[in-house]
Amino acid sequence: MDAEDFMRAALALAAEAAAAGEVPVGAVVVRDGQIVGRCFNRPISSHDPTAHAEIVALRDASARAANYRLPGCELYVTLEPCAMCVGAMVHARIARVAFGATDPKTGACGSIVDLPSIAHWNHHGVFTGGLLAEECGAMLRRFFAERR
């Protein structure tokens, strides 16, 4: 599998989120070419403001690895991570993060702030955006258009 395949897996999870009435964001954690953690957004259904797709996917991967650190792992997410999620990725020591659509309201990888560029942090993963951005953004636009 390649990066687009992993993002498509995250998009499939985002579709599950939409079907459940959650904002359609999906995330997968990958180690050595295998998905080791996955989830979709679920703060509404779980009554948990921290249940963003990235956070729950990190929890899934960490439980499987029996380690809160995930060195060498990559995370693919359909929407630019917020500040909370970037912080969790840094603490987990994620090596690479690829996101799809930018988030002009809460994006913390360049849209509002650029947290990954903070030099003082003790871990620096590579954060890149734009992977299947049109598909990721279209899913979000459809979801919100249906609610208006």
Backbone as a ProteinNet text record, in pm:
[ID]
protein_1_A
[PRIMARY]
MDAEDFMRAALALAAEAAAAGEVPVGAVVVRDGQIVGRCFNRPISSHDPTAHAEIVALRDASARAANYRLPGCELYVTLEPCAMCVGAMVHARIARVAFGATDPKTGACGSIVDLPSIAHWNHHGVFTGGLLAEECGAMLRRFFAERR
[TERTIARY]
84.3	0	88.3	38.7	112.7	34.3	87.2	26.4	-118.6	-147.9	-285.8	-378.1	-329.7	-410.2	-443.1	-345.1	-369.6	-468.4	-456.5	-552	-691.4	-699.5	-830.7	-891.7	-808.8	-858.5	-911.9	-842.5	-890.1	-1020.1	-1031.7	-1155.4	-1272.7	-1247.9	-1354.7	-1402	-1309	-1346.2	-1423.5	-1383.6	-1455.6	-1599.9	-1620.7	-1757	-1838.1	-1774.6	-1842.9	-1882.8	-1794.3	-1825.5	-1948.4	-1952.3	-2066	-2194.8	-2189.2	-2307.8	-2356.6	-2265	-2299.3	-2337.5	-2337.4	-2373.1	-2258.4	-2137.7	-2017.8	-1953.9	-1876.2	-1801.2	-1710.4	-1714.9	-1644.5	-1492.8	-1426.3	-1280.8	-1240.4	-1144.7	-1092.6	-941.7	-885.4	-740.6	-693	-574.9	-509.7	-364.7	-314.4	-174.3	-109.6	5.6	73	213.5	248.3	385.2	429.8	543.9	600.1	499.6	426.6	334.7	203.7	178	55	-22.2	-154.3	-236.3	-241.8	-199.4	-195.2	-290.1	-353.8	-452.1	-544.4	-671.3	-767.4	-884.8	-947.4	-1071.2	-1127.1	-1250.8	-1313.9	-1357.1	-1386.3	-1430.3	-1548.7	-1548.3	-1663.5	-1684	-1654.6	-1678.1	-1825.9	-1914	-2056.9	-2111.1	-2089.5	-2146	-2081	-1955.7	-1887.3	-1892.3	-1951.9	-1957.2	-1817.7	-1723	-1582.8	-1519.7	-1489.4	-1431.9	-1293.9	-1229	-1097.4	-1105.9	-1223.6	-1238.7	-1229.4	-1129.8	-1102.2	-1045.8	-1060.7	-1015.4	-869	-784.3	-642	-613.2	-678.6	-654.9	-696	-813.9	-862.2	-779.6	-734.1	-646.1	-511.8	-460.1	-336.7	-358.5	-473.2	-504.4	-509	-572	-581.9	-442.1	-359.5	-224	-140.1	-152	-74.9	-115.1	-244.5	-291.7	-236.3	-238	-185.5	-35.3	35.6	181	220.4	124.3	150.8	257.9	245.6	342.8	277.8	294.1	238.4	323.4	441	526.5	514.9	508.1	490.2	598.1	725.1	831.7	826.9	856.1	855.7	718.9	615.4	479.6	445.6	352.2	296.5	149.1	94.1	-48.3	-106	-215.2	-286.8	-422.9	-457.3	-584.9	-644.1	-774.9	-842.5	-850.3	-829.8	-837.9	-715.6	-667.8	-554.2	-577.4	-481.6	-497.7	-507.4	-581.9	-593.2	-475.3	-469.7	-359.7	-353.2	-468	-470.1	-409.7	-450.6	-404.5	-256.3	-209.4	-66.2	13.5	-31.4	38.3	45	-64.2	-65.4	30.8	36.6	126.9	272.4	303.5	439.4	473.1	381.4	406.1	420.9	347.9	355.2	479.3	548.8	668.3	638.3	524.6	489	593.7	642.6	749.2	697.6	579.1	527.1	376.4	323.5	179.4	145.6	48.2	-2.3	-150.3	-191.3	-333	-385.5	-517.3	-582.9	-617.4	-739.4	-788.9	-731.4	-711.8	-672.1	-795.7	-772.1	-881.3	-862.2	-935.7	-917.5	-968.8	-1035.8	-1088.8	-1003.7	-951.6	-873.5	-744.3	-705.7	-586	-459.2	-382.1	-261.3	-133.3	-143.4	-25.2	-2.7	-35.2	-13	-132.7	-254.4	-371.8	-394.1	-395.1	-413.2	-280	-217.2	-82.8	-5.2	125	208.3	285.1	213.3	275.3	391.3	385.6	500	632.2	625.6	749.7	813.1	751.5	808.3	941.8	1046.4	1181.3	1209.2	1140.2	1169.2	1120.4	1033.3	979.9	1091.6	1080.7	1186	1166	1059.1	1038.4	984.5	1035.5	991.3	960.4	832.6	790	775.4	752.9	730	579.5	528.2	385.7	367	283.2	255.3	105.7	57	-84.2	-106.4	-233.1	-272	-289.7	-269.2	-285.3	-434.5	-476.1	-617.5	-705.1	-651	-718.4	-856.8	-872.9	-1002.9	-1108.1	-1072.5	-1167.1	-1201	-1100	-1121.6	-1210.1	-1179.8	-1257.4	-1400	-1417.6	-1551.4	-1641.4	-1586	-1666	-1713.1	-1625.3	-1661.9	-1766	-1746.1	-1842.1	-1980.9	-1987.1	-2116	-2183.9	-2106.8	-2162.3	-2226.4	-2155	-2208.8	-2320.3	-2313.8	-2422.6	-2553.1	-2545.9	-2665.2	-2727.6	-2649.1	-2699.3	-2754.5	-2736	-2785.3	-2924.5
-119.2	0	124.8	229.9	355.5	462.9	582.9	692.4	717.1	713.6	736.1	624.3	501.7	391	412.6	458.9	483.7	598.3	702.6	812.8	766.4	677.6	624	542	473.2	401.2	501	612.8	718.6	779.2	796.6	848.7	753.4	624	527.2	539.9	562.8	585.1	715.3	818.3	946.2	927.3	843.1	815.2	747.3	660.2	597.8	703.8	800.8	909.2	985.3	1019.3	1093.3	1014.2	883.9	798.8	794.5	813.3	813.9	952.9	1052.8	1188.5	1268.3	1216.4	1285.9	1362.3	1465.7	1535.7	1432.3	1422.3	1314.9	1332.9	1285.8	1283.7	1141.7	1088	955.2	958.9	864.9	860.6	716.2	690.5	561	584.3	494.4	494.1	374.1	397.5	295.6	271.4	143.4	104.7	-4.7	15.5	-83	-125.2	-28.3	-54.7	-120.6	-133.4	-195.9	-98.5	-97.4	-14.6	-80.2	-3.6	-55.9	18.1	122.1	196.7	268.8	279.5	344.7	394.3	498.7	546	660.1	695.2	812.7	902.8	1026.7	1126	1069.9	1087.9	1044.9	1121.4	1251	1325.5	1337.2	1342.8	1358.2	1231.1	1118.2	991.9	944.2	977.1	931.6	1034.6	1151.8	1260.3	1291.6	1301	1319.4	1419.6	1540.2	1640.6	1603.6	1504.5	1462.2	1347.9	1301.9	1184.6	1221.1	1301	1328.9	1201.6	1188.1	1068.3	1036.5	1139.4	1117.7	1063.5	1122.7	1083	937.2	901.2	764.8	665.1	703.4	616.1	597	703.4	690.9	598.5	610.5	521.5	376.5	353.2	217.6	161.2	238.5	193.7	172.2	262	249.7	125.9	95.9	-23.8	-149.6	-152.3	-268.9	-284.3	-171.6	-174.5	-188.1	-172.8	-172.3	-68.7	48.6	154.8	287.7	388.7	519.2	592.2	542.8	599.7	514.2	580.6	512.8	556.1	541.1	585.3	506.6	574.5	510.7	499.9	541.6	533.7	658.5	639.2	748.8	758.1	878.3	898.1	969.3	914.2	972.3	1015.5	1141.9	1195.4	1285	1282	1350.9	1502.2	1552.3	1696.4	1740.8	1858.5	1916.1	1907.4	1852.5	1837	1970	1965.5	2080.3	2077.6	2176.7	2187.3	2066.2	2019.8	1904.2	1782.2	1760.2	1641.9	1650.4	1768	1784.2	1753.4	1805.2	1776.8	1628.6	1557.6	1412.9	1341.5	1385.8	1323.9	1344.5	1462.6	1491	1403	1395.3	1311.6	1164.5	1119.5	980	952.7	1057.7	1047.4	996.1	1039.6	1003	1061.1	979.7	1023.1	1110.4	1075.6	1149	1158.2	1277	1299.8	1353.7	1290	1337.9	1366.7	1488.1	1521.1	1563.7	1555	1589.2	1735.8	1769.1	1906.2	1994.9	2121.6	2217.7	2257.3	2308.7	2350.8	2497.5	2586.4	2729.5	2778.5	2692.7	2735.3	2689.1	2566.5	2515.9	2447.4	2456.6	2387.8	2437.5	2344.5	2380.7	2340.1	2314.2	2278.5	2380.1	2503.9	2610.8	2698.7	2647.9	2729.7	2841.2	2808.7	2908.3	2933.9	2826.1	2828.4	2713.9	2711.8	2604	2539.7	2462.2	2399.6	2306.1	2228.9	2141.1	2215.3	2343.6	2418.5	2473.6	2450.6	2502.2	2433.1	2511	2456.2	2397.2	2442.1	2399.2	2258.3	2203.2	2070.2	1967	1862.5	1761.8	1653.5	1661.9	1568.5	1647.2	1616.7	1684.2	1581.2	1555.5	1471.7	1556.8	1492.7	1561.7	1570.4	1690.5	1714.6	1771	1704.8	1753.5	1746	1843.2	1847.9	1834.3	1814.6	1813.8	1677.3	1568.9	1435.3	1405.9	1389.4	1369.5	1480.8	1601	1715.5	1741.6	1729.4	1757.2	1657.5	1531.2	1428.9	1447.8	1477.1	1497.6	1620.2	1728.7	1850.5	1834.8	1761.9	1741.7	1667.3	1569.7	1495.5	1588.1	1673.4	1768.8	1868.9	1921.1	2017.2	1955	1831.6	1762.2	1744.7	1703.4	1679.5	1807.2	1918.6	2043.3	2101.6	2081.3	2130	2056.9	1930	1851.7	1895.2	1958.3	1999.8	2141.5	2212.9	2351.4	2357.5
0	0	0	-62.7	-63.1	12.2	11.9	88.8	47.7	-82.2	-125.9	-75.9	-72.6	-20.4	127.4	202.5	344.9	363.9	280.1	291.2	249.3	152.6	113.8	228.1	303.2	421.6	523.7	540.5	631.2	578.8	447.6	388.1	411.4	404.5	431.4	576.3	666.8	807.4	822.4	749	753.7	707.7	607.4	560.9	671.6	749.3	863.6	966.1	987.6	1080.9	1033	905.6	850.2	868.3	842.3	856.5	1000.9	1094.1	1237.1	1287	1196.7	1236.3	1294.6	1280.9	1329.5	1213.2	1243.3	1139.4	1072.2	938.5	868.8	861	964.3	968.4	1004.6	930.9	958.7	968.1	1044.4	1062	1074	1018	1035.2	1076	1160.5	1200.9	1132.6	1072	992.4	1047	1057.7	1094.4	997	936.4	843.3	736.1	683.1	575	613.3	743.2	790.9	878.7	864.9	952.3	1090	1191.3	1328.6	1421.8	1371.3	1448.7	1353.8	1392	1303.6	1385.5	1335.8	1396.6	1314.7	1345.1	1287.7	1401.7	1366.6	1464	1542.4	1673.6	1752.7	1882.7	1884.8	2008.7	2045.2	1945.8	1975.4	2039	1973.2	2022.5	2151.5	2172.5	2294.6	2407.2	2377.8	2477.4	2530.7	2435.7	2471.1	2375	2422.1	2332.6	2279.2	2338.9	2289.6	2189.1	2154.9	2067.6	1919.7	1885.7	1745.6	1682.5	1551.7	1481.8	1512.4	1510.4	1531.9	1672.6	1771.6	1910.6	1931.5	1882.5	1904.8	1823.4	1703.9	1625.7	1698	1758.3	1837.3	1957.4	2022.5	2135.8	2089	1973.6	1918.9	1890.2	1820.7	1787.8	1913.2	2009.9	2134.3	2213	2217.1	2287.5	2220.7	2087.5	2015.3	2035.8	2043.4	2062.2	2208.6	2297.7	2442	2475.9	2412	2433.2	2393.7	2476.5	2442.4	2339.6	2312.9	2209.5	2084.4	1970.6	1843.4	1743.4	1779.2	1688.2	1557.4	1449.8	1319.7	1255.7	1326.4	1271.5	1191.3	1099.6	1020.9	1053.4	1042.1	1064.8	943.5	890.6	777.1	827.2	803.9	850.8	743.2	730.9	620.8	637.3	759	785.5	864.8	835.9	908.2	1059.4	1132.6	1277.5	1351.9	1462.8	1553.9	1651.5	1737.9	1834.6	1927.3	1975	2064.6	1995.4	1871.7	1799.5	1764.3	1724.5	1697.1	1824.1	1937.5	2063.4	2092.3	2070.9	2094.7	1999.9	1874.3	1777.6	1817.1	1867	1911.2	2031.8	2128.1	2246.5	2209.9	2107.8	2065.3	1979.2	1939.9	1856.3	1716	1660.8	1524.1	1429	1337.5	1246.8	1133.7	1082.5	966.8	977.3	946.3	942.6	804.4	740.5	612	630.1	594.1	605.2	469.6	456.6	330.3	322	361.9	352.2	461.7	430	532.7	612.7	733.8	821.2	857.1	788.4	811.3	945.9	1022.4	1152.3	1269.6	1263.7	1377.8	1336.9	1211.5	1164.3	1230.8	1285.7	1359.5	1288.5	1157.5	1078.5	967.4	996.2	900.5	873.4	891.8	860	961	1088	1194.6	1264.7	1304.3	1362.4	1298.8	1319.2	1265.5	1380.1	1459.5	1576.8	1542.9	1434.6	1406.3	1385.1	1356	1332.1	1459.6	1574.3	1699	1726.8	1730.1	1743.5	1881.5	1984.3	2120.8	2152.6	2071.8	2101.5	2090.8	2171.6	2173.3	2066.6	1989.3	1879.1	1759.8	1644	1521.9	1414.9	1396.4	1285.8	1161.4	1049.6	923.5	902.6	885.8	864.7	724.8	644.3	509.8	482.3	410.1	376.5	228.2	191.4	52.2	-10.6	64.3	8.6	-11.2	-134.8	-170.7	-111.5	-111.9	-48.7	-105.7	-236.3	-296.4	-248.3	-244.6	-198.4	-50.5	28.3	171.5	195.3	126.8	142.1	91.7	-18.8	-74.6	23.7	92.5	190.3	303	348.7	454.2	404.3	283.1	227.6	212	162	147.4	282.9	380.3	514.5	569.4	561.3	617	531.5	400.1	313	345.1	375.5	408.8	541.7	626.5	756.7	756.3	647.3	640.3	588.1
[MASK]
++++++++++++++++++++++++++++++++++++++++++++++++++++++++++++++++++++++++++++++++++++++++++++++++++++++++++++++++++++++++++++++++++++++++++++++++++++

